Structures are given as structure tokens and as C-alpha cells.
PDB file of C-alpha atoms in Angstrom:
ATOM      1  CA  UNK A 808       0.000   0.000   0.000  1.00  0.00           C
ATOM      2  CA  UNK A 809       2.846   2.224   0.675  1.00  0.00           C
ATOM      3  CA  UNK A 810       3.957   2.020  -2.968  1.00  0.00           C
ATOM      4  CA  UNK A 811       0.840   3.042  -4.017  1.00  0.00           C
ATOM      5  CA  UNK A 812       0.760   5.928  -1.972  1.00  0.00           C
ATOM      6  CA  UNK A 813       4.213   6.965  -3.410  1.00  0.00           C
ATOM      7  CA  UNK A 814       2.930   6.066  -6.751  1.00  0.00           C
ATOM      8  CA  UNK A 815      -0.076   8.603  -6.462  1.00  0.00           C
ATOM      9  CA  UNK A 816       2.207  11.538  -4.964  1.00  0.00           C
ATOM     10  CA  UNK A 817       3.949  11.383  -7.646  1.00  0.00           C
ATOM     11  CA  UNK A 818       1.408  11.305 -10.466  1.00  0.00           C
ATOM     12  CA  UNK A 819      -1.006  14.235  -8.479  1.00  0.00           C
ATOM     13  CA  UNK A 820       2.944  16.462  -8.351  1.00  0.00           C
ATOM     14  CA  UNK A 821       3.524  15.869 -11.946  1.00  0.00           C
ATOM     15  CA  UNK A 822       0.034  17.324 -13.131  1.00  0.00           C
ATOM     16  CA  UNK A 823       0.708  21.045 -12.981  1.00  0.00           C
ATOM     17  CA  UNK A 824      -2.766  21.694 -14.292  1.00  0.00           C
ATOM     18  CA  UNK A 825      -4.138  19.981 -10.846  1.00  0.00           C
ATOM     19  CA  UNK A 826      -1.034  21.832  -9.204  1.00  0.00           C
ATOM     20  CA  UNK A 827      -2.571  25.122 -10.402  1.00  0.00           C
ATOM     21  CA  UNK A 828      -5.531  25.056  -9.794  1.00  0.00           C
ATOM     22  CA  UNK A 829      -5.276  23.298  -6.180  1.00  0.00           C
ATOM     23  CA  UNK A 830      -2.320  25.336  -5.129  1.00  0.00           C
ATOM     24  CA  UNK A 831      -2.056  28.886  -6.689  1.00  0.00           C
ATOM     25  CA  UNK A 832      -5.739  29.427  -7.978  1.00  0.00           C
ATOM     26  CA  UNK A 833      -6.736  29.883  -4.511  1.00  0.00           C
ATOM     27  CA  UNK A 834      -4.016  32.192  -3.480  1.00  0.00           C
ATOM     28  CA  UNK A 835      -5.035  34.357  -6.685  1.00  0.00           C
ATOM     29  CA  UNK A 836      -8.676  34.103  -5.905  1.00  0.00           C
ATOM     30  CA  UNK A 837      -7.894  35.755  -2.508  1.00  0.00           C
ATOM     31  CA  UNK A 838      -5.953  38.765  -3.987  1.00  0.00           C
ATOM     32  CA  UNK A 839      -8.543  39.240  -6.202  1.00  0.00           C
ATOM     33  CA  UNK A 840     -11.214  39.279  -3.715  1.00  0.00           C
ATOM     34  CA  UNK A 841      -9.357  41.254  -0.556  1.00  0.00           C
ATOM     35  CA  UNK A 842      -6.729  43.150  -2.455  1.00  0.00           C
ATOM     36  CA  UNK A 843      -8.490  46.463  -2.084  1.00  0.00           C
ATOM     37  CA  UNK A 844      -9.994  45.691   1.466  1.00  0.00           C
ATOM     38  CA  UNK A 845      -8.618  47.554   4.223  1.00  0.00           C
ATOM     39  CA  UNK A 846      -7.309  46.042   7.590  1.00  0.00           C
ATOM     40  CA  UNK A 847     -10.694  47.715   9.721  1.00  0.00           C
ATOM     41  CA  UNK A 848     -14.034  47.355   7.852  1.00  0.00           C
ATOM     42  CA  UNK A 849     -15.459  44.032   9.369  1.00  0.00           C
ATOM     43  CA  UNK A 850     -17.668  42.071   7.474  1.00  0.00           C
ATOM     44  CA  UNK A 851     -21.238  41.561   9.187  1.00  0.00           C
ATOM     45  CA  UNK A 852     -22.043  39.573  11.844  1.00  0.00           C
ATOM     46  CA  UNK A 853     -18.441  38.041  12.228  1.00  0.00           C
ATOM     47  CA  UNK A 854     -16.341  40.434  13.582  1.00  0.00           C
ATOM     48  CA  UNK A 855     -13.497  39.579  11.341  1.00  0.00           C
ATOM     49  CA  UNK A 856     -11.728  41.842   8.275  1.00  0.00           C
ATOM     50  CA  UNK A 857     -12.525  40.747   4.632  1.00  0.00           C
ATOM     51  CA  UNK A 858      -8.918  39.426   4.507  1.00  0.00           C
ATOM     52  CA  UNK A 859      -8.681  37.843   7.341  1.00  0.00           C
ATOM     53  CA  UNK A 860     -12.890  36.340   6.685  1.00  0.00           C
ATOM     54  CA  UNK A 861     -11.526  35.188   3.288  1.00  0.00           C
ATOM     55  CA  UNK A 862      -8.119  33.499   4.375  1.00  0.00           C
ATOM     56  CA  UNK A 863      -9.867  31.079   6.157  1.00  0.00           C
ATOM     57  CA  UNK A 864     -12.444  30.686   2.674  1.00  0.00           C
ATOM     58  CA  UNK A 865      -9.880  30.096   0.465  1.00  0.00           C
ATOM     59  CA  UNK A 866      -7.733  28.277   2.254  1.00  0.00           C
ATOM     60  CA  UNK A 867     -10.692  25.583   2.825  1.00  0.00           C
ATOM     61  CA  UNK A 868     -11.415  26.520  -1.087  1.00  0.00           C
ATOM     62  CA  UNK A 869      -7.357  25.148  -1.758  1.00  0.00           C
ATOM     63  CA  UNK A 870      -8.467  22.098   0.203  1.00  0.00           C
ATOM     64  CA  UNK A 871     -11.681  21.450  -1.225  1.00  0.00           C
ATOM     65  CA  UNK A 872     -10.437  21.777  -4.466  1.00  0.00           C
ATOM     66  CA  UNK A 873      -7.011  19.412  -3.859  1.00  0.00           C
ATOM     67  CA  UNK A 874      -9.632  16.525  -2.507  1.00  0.00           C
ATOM     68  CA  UNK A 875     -12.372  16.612  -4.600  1.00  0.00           C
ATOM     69  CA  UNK A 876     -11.670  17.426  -7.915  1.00  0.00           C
ATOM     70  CA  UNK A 877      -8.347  15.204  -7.603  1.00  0.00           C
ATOM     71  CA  UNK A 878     -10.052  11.910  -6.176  1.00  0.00           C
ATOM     72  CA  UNK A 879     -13.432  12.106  -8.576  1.00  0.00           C
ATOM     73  CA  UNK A 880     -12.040  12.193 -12.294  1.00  0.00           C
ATOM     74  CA  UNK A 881      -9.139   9.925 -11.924  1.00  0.00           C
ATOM     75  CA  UNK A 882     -10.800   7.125  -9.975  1.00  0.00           C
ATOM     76  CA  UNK A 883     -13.559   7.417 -12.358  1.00  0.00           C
ATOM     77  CA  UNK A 884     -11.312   6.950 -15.388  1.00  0.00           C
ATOM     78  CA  UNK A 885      -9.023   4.539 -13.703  1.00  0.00           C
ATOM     79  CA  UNK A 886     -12.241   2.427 -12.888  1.00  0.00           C
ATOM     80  CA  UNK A 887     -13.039   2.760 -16.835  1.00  0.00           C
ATOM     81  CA  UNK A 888      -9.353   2.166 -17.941  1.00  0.00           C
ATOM     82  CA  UNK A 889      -9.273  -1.039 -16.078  1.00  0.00           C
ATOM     83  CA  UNK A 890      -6.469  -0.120 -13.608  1.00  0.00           C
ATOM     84  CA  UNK A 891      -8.737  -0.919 -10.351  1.00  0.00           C
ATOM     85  CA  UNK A 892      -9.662  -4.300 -11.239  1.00  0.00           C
ATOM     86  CA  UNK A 893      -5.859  -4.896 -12.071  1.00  0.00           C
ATOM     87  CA  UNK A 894      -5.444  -3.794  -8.715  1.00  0.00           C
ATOM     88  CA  UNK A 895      -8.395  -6.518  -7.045  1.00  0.00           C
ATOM     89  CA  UNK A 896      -6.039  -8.939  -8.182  1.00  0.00           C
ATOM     90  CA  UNK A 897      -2.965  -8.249  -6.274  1.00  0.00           C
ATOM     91  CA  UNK A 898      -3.043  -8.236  -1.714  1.00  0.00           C
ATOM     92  CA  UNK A 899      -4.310  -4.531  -1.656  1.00  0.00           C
ATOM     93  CA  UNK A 900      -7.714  -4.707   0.158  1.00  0.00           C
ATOM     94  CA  UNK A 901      -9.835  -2.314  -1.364  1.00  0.00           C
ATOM     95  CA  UNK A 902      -9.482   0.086   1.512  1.00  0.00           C
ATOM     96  CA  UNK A 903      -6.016   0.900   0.831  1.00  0.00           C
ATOM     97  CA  UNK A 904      -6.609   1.693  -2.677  1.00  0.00           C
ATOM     98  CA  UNK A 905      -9.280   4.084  -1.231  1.00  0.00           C
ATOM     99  CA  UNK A 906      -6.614   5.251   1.657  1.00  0.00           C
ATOM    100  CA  UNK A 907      -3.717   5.687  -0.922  1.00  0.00           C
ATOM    101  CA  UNK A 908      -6.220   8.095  -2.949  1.00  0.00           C
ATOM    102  CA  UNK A 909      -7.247  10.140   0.391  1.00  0.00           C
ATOM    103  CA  UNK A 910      -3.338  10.467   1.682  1.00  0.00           C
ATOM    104  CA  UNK A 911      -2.521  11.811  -1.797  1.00  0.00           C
ATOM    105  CA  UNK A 912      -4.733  14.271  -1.828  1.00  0.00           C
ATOM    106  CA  UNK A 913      -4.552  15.441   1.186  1.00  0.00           C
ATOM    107  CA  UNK A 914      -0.656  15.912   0.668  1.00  0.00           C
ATOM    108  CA  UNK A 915      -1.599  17.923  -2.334  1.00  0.00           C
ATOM    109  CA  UNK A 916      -4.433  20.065  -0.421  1.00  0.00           C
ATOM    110  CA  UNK A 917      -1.769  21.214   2.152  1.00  0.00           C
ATOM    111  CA  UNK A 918       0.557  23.230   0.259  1.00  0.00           C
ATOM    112  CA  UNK A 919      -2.603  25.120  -0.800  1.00  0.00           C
ATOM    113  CA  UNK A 920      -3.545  26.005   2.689  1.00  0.00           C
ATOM    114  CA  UNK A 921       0.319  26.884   3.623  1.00  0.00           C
ATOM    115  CA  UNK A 922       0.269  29.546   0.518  1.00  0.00           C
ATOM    116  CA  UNK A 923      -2.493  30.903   1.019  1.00  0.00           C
ATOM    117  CA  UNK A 924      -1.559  31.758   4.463  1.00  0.00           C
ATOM    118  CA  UNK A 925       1.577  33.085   3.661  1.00  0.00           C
ATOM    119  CA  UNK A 926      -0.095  35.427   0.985  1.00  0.00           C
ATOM    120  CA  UNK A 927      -2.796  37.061   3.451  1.00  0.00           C
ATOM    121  CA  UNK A 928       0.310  37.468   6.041  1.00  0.00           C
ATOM    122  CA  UNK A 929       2.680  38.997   3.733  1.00  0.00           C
ATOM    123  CA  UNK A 930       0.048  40.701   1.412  1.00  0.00           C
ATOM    124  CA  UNK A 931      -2.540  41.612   3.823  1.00  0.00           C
ATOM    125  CA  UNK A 932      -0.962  41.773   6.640  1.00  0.00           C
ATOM    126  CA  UNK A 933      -3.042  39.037   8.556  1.00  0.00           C
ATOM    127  CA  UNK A 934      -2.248  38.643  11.869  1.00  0.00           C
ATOM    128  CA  UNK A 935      -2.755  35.975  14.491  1.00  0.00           C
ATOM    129  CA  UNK A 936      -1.218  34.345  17.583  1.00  0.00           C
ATOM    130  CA  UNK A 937       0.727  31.295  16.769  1.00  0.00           C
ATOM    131  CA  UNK A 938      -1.837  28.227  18.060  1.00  0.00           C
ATOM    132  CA  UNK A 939      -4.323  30.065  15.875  1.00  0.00           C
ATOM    133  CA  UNK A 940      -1.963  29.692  13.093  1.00  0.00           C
ATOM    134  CA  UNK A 941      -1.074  25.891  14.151  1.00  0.00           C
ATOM    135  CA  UNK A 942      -4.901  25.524  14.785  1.00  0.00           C
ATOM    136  CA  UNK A 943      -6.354  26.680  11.705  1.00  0.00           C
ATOM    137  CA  UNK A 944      -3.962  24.872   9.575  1.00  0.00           C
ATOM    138  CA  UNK A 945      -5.206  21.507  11.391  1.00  0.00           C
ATOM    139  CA  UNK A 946      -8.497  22.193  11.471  1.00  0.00           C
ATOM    140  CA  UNK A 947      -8.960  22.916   7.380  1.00  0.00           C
ATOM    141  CA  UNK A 948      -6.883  20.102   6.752  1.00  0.00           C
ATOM    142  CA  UNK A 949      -8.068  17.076   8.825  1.00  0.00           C
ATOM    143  CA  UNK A 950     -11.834  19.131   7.527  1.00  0.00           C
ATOM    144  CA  UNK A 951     -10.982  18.592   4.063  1.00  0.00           C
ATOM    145  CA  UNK A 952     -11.525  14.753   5.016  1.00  0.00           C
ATOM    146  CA  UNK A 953     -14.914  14.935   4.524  1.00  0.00           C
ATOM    147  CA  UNK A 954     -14.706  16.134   1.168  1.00  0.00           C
ATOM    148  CA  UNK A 955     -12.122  13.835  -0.062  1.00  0.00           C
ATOM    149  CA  UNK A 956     -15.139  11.152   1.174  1.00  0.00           C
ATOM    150  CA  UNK A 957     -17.303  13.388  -1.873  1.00  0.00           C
ATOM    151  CA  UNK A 958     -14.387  12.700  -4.163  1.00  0.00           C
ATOM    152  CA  UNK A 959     -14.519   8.989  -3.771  1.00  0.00           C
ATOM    153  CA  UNK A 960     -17.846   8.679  -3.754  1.00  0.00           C
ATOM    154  CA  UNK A 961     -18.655  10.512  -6.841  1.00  0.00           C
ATOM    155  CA  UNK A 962     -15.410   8.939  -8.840  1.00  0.00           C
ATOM    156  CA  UNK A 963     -17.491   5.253  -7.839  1.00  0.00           C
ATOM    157  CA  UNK A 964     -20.899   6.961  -9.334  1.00  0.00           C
ATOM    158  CA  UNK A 965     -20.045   8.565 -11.945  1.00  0.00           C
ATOM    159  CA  UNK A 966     -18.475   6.916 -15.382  1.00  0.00           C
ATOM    160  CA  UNK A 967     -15.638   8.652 -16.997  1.00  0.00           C
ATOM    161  CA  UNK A 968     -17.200  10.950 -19.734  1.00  0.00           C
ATOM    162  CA  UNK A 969     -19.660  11.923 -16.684  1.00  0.00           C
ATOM    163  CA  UNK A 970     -17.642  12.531 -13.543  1.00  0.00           C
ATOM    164  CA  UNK A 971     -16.157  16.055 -14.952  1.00  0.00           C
ATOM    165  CA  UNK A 972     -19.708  17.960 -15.124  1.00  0.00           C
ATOM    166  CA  UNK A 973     -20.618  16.199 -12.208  1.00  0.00           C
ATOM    167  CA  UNK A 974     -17.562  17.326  -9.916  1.00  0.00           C
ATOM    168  CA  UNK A 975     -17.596  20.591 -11.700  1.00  0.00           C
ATOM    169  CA  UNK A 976     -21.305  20.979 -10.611  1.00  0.00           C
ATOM    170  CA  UNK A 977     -20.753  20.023  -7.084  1.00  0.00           C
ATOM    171  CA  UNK A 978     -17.753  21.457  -6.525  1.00  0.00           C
ATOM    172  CA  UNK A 979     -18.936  25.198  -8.136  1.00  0.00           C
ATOM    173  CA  UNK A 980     -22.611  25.103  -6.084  1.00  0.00           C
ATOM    174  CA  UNK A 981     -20.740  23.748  -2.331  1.00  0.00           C
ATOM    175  CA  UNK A 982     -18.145  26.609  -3.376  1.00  0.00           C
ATOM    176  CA  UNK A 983     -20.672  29.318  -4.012  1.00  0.00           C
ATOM    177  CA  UNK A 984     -23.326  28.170  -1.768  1.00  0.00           C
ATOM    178  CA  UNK A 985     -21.069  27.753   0.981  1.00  0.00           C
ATOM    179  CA  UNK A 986     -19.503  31.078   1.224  1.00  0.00           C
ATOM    180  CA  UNK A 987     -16.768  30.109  -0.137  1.00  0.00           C
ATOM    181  CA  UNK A 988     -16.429  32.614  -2.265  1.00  0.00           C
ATOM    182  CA  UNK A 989     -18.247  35.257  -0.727  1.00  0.00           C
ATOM    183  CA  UNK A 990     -19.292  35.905   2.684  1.00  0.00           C
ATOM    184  CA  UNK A 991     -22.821  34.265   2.825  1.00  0.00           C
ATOM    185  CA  UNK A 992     -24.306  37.244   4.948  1.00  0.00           C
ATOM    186  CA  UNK A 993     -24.222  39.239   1.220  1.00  0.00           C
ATOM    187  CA  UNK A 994     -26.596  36.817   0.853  1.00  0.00           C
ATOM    188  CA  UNK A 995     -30.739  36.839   1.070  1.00  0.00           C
ATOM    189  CA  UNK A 996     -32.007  35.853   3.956  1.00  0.00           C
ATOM    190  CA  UNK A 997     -34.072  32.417   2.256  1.00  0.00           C
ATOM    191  CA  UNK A 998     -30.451  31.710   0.872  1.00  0.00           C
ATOM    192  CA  UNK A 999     -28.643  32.530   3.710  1.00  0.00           C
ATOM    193  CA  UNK A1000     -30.875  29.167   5.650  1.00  0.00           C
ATOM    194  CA  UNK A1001     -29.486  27.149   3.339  1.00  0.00           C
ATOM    195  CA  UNK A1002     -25.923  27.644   2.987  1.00  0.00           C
ATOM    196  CA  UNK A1003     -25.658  27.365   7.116  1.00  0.00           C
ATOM    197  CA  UNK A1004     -26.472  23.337   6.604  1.00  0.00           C
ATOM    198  CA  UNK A1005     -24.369  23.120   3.836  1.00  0.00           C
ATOM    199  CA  UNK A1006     -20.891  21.574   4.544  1.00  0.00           C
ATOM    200  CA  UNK A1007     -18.753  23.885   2.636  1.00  0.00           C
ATOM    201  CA  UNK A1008     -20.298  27.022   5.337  1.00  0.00           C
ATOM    202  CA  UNK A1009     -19.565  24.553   8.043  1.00  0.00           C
ATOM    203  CA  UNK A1010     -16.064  23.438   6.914  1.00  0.00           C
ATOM    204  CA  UNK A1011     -15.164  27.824   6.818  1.00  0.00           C
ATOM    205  CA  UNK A1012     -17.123  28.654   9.410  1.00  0.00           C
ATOM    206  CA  UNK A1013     -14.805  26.079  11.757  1.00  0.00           C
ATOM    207  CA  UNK A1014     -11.883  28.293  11.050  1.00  0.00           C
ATOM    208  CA  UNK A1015     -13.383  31.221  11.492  1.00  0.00           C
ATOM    209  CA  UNK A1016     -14.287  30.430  14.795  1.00  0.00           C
ATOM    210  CA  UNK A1017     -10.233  29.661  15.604  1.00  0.00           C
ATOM    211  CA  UNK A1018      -9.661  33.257  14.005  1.00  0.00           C
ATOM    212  CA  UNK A1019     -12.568  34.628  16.683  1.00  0.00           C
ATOM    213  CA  UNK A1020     -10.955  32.502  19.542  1.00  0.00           C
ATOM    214  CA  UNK A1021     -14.068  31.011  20.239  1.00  0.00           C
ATOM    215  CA  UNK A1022     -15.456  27.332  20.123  1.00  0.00           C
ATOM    216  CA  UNK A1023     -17.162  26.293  17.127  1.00  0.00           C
ATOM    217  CA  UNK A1024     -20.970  26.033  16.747  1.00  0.00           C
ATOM    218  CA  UNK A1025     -22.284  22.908  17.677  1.00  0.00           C
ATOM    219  CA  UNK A1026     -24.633  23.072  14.124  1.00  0.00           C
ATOM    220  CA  UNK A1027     -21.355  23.487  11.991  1.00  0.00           C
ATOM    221  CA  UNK A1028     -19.640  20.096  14.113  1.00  0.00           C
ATOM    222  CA  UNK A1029     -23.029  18.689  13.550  1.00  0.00           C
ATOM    223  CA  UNK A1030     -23.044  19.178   9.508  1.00  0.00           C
ATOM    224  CA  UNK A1031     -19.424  18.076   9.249  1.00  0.00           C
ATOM    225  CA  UNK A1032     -19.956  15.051  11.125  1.00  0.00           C
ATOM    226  CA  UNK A1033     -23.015  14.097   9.342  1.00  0.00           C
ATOM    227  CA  UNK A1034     -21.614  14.462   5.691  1.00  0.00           C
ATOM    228  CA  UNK A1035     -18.754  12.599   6.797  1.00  0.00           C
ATOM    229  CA  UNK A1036     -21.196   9.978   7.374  1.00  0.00           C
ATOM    230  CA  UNK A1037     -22.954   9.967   4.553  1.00  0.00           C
ATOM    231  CA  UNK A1038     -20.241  10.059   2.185  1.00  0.00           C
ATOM    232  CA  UNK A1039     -17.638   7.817   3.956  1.00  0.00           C
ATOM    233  CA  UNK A1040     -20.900   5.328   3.718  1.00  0.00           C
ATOM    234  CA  UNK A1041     -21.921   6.262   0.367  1.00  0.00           C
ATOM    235  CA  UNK A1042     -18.353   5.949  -0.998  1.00  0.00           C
ATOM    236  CA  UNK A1043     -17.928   1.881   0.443  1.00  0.00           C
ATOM    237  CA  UNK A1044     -21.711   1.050  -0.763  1.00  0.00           C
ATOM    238  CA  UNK A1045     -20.478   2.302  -4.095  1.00  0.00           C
ATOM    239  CA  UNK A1046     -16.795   0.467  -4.185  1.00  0.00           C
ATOM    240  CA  UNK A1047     -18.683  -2.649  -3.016  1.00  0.00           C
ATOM    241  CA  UNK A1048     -21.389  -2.713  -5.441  1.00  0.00           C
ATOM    242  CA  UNK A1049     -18.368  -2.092  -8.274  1.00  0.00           C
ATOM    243  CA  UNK A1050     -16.292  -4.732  -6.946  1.00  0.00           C
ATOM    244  CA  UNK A1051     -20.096  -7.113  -7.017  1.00  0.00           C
ATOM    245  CA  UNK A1052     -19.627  -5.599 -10.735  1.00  0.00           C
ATOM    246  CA  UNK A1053     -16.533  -6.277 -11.715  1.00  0.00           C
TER     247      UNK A1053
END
């Protein structure tokens, strides 16, 4: 299983498109969003700056993007190009084929974090005490878990000339809808319900609370726990019925 692991480090570093997009997009995104924001207007109802509100977003944005969008296509195509049954055949259970997809991505979805940090520090001047640095850093990675549980579960659903819409579709509304992108109190009200039990709001708002010094909400645990869940479940009910498949 190890080699595998090694084996899917290096194919996720040699993809600079996937490098891109999970490792500098975000960083740009941020600029683009709070590179004219000064260091006192607070955005409502979280008594944070737009910089410091939207280092936490795109930093779980980084993540999001490392996990998902890595884990969906290429298990979907790999499960089309035949390379997962090869693999049934050899000692890996089928849990450390899932494991050696997770680990990889997760590798991949911490540099993003990292950067993006350093960018709202040196750019912005972002400043916080050094658990809250230590603590944020945990928190969006081990949250980016549950959305590495999406990836796999939508790379077993969907076939290969479907899983790109389908990621890109998921990945774009839990983005959006989650605040990722914009703080969701510029949204209206009706919208604003939703987006609080989606897990994208949750996954941000769980850093924000480290930048407010505070606990987190119980709801926001709550939501992160429960689509862990569901798509750790949904992800082995779909590898199993493959495997019954294959």
C-alpha cells in the first residue's frame, strides 16, 4: 500500500494543471477578492476583516479543491481504464486503494492552505497568535476529510465521460453556496438558511471560529460530522457494489 501511496504523490505532483488550480488558484482568488480591502471594515455579523474572513475561505477553497476534484475524475477513469480491477487482483484490500487516494490528496491540499496563508500574512498583513496559526492549519486540513469522502464517492458513481460535469457541478454550487467565495451574509435571507447546513459554510465557518478565539458552533460540528457519514458510507456502498460488478 505504501507504494501506491508513493505512486499517487507522484502522479497528483507531476500534473501542474491539478497543481494550479489546487495550489495557486486559490491564493489568486484571494488577492482578487481582498486586495483592495482595508485592515478595519469588518464584514457583518463576524467580527473579522474581509482578509482575514476570506483566508480562512480560500484556504478551505485550496483544500476542497485538492480533494475533490483530484479523487473524482481519476478514480472514475481509472475504474473505466481497467487499472482498479488490475489492482483486485494483487493483496491490496480495497481500503487501501481508497486510503492511498485520500493520503494523496490530502498531501496535495496542504501546500494550498500553507500559501495561502503566507499570501494574506505577507500581502494583507493578517495577523494571528501562533496556536491560531497551528490551529487553523489543522483544522482545514483534517476538515478537508470529509470532502475527499465526496471525491470517492462521486469517482465510484459517476463513469468517466460523466464525472467532470458532475464534480464541476458540485464542486462550483458547495463553493458558491457555501460562502466560499463570498461571505454568505451578502446573501438573502431564504439563501442565507441554506448555505448554514451546507458543509462547505460549516467546513469555513470552523476556522473562522479559531480566528474569533471562540469554540465552534455545535450546528457546523453537527453538519461536518453528518456528511462525513454519509459520504464515507456512500463511498464503500459504491466500491462494493463495483467490486459485485466487476
Amino acid at each position: 500500500m505504501n507504494s501506491l501511496i508513493r505512486l499517487e504523490l507522484a502522479r497528483a505532483l507531476r500534473n501542474r494543471k491539478f497543481l494550479f488550480f489546487s495550489v495557486i488558484y486559490p491564493s489568486v482568488l484571494f488577492l482578487i477578492i481582498a486586495g483592495n480591502a482595508d485592515s478595519t471594515t469588518k464584514v457583518p455579523g463576524s467580527g473579522l476583516t474581509l482578509p482575514t474572513y476570506m483566508m480562512v475561505s480560500m484556504a478551505s477553497f485550496g483544500a476542497l479543491t485538492a480533494v475533490l476534484m483530484g479523487n473524482s475524475e481519476r478514480i472514475a477513469k481509472e475504474r473505466e481504464g481497467g487499472w482498479v480491477r488490475q489492482l483486485r487482483l494483487t493483496t491490496l484490500p480495497g481500503r487501501g486503494y481508497v486510503l492511498a487516494k485520500t493520503a494523496s490528496a490530502a498531501v496535495v491540499s496542504l501546500p494550498s492552505i500553507v500559501i495561502v496563508f503566507a499570501v494574506a500574512a505577507a500581502v494583507k498583513d493578517v495577523t494571528l497568535d501562533a496556536w491560531q496559526w497551528l490551529a487553523l492549519t489543522g483544522a482545514i486540513w483534517a476538515g478537508s476529510l470529509v470532502f475527499a469522502a465526496l471525491g470517492v464517492a462521486l469517482g465510484y458513481l459517476a463513469t468517466g465521460d460523466t464525472v467532470r460535469p458532475i464534480t464541476m457541478i458540485t464542486y462550483f454550487g458547495l463553493s458558491m453556496l457555501g460562502g466560499l467565495w463570498m461571505p454568505t451574509t451578502t446573501f438573502p435571507d431564504w439563501l442565507q438558511e441554506i448555505a448554514k447546513w451546507l458543509p462547505t459554510h460549516a467546513y469555513a465557518a470552523l476556522g473562522q471560529a479559531i480566528e474569533q478565539s471562540r469554540a465552534p458552533h455545535v450546528q457546523d460540528l453537527a453538519v461536518l460530522v453528518v456528511s462525513f457519514v454519509l459520504f464515507a458510507g456512500g463511498a464503500a456502498w459504491l466500491y462494493r457494489k463495483d467490486t459485485l460488478k466487476a
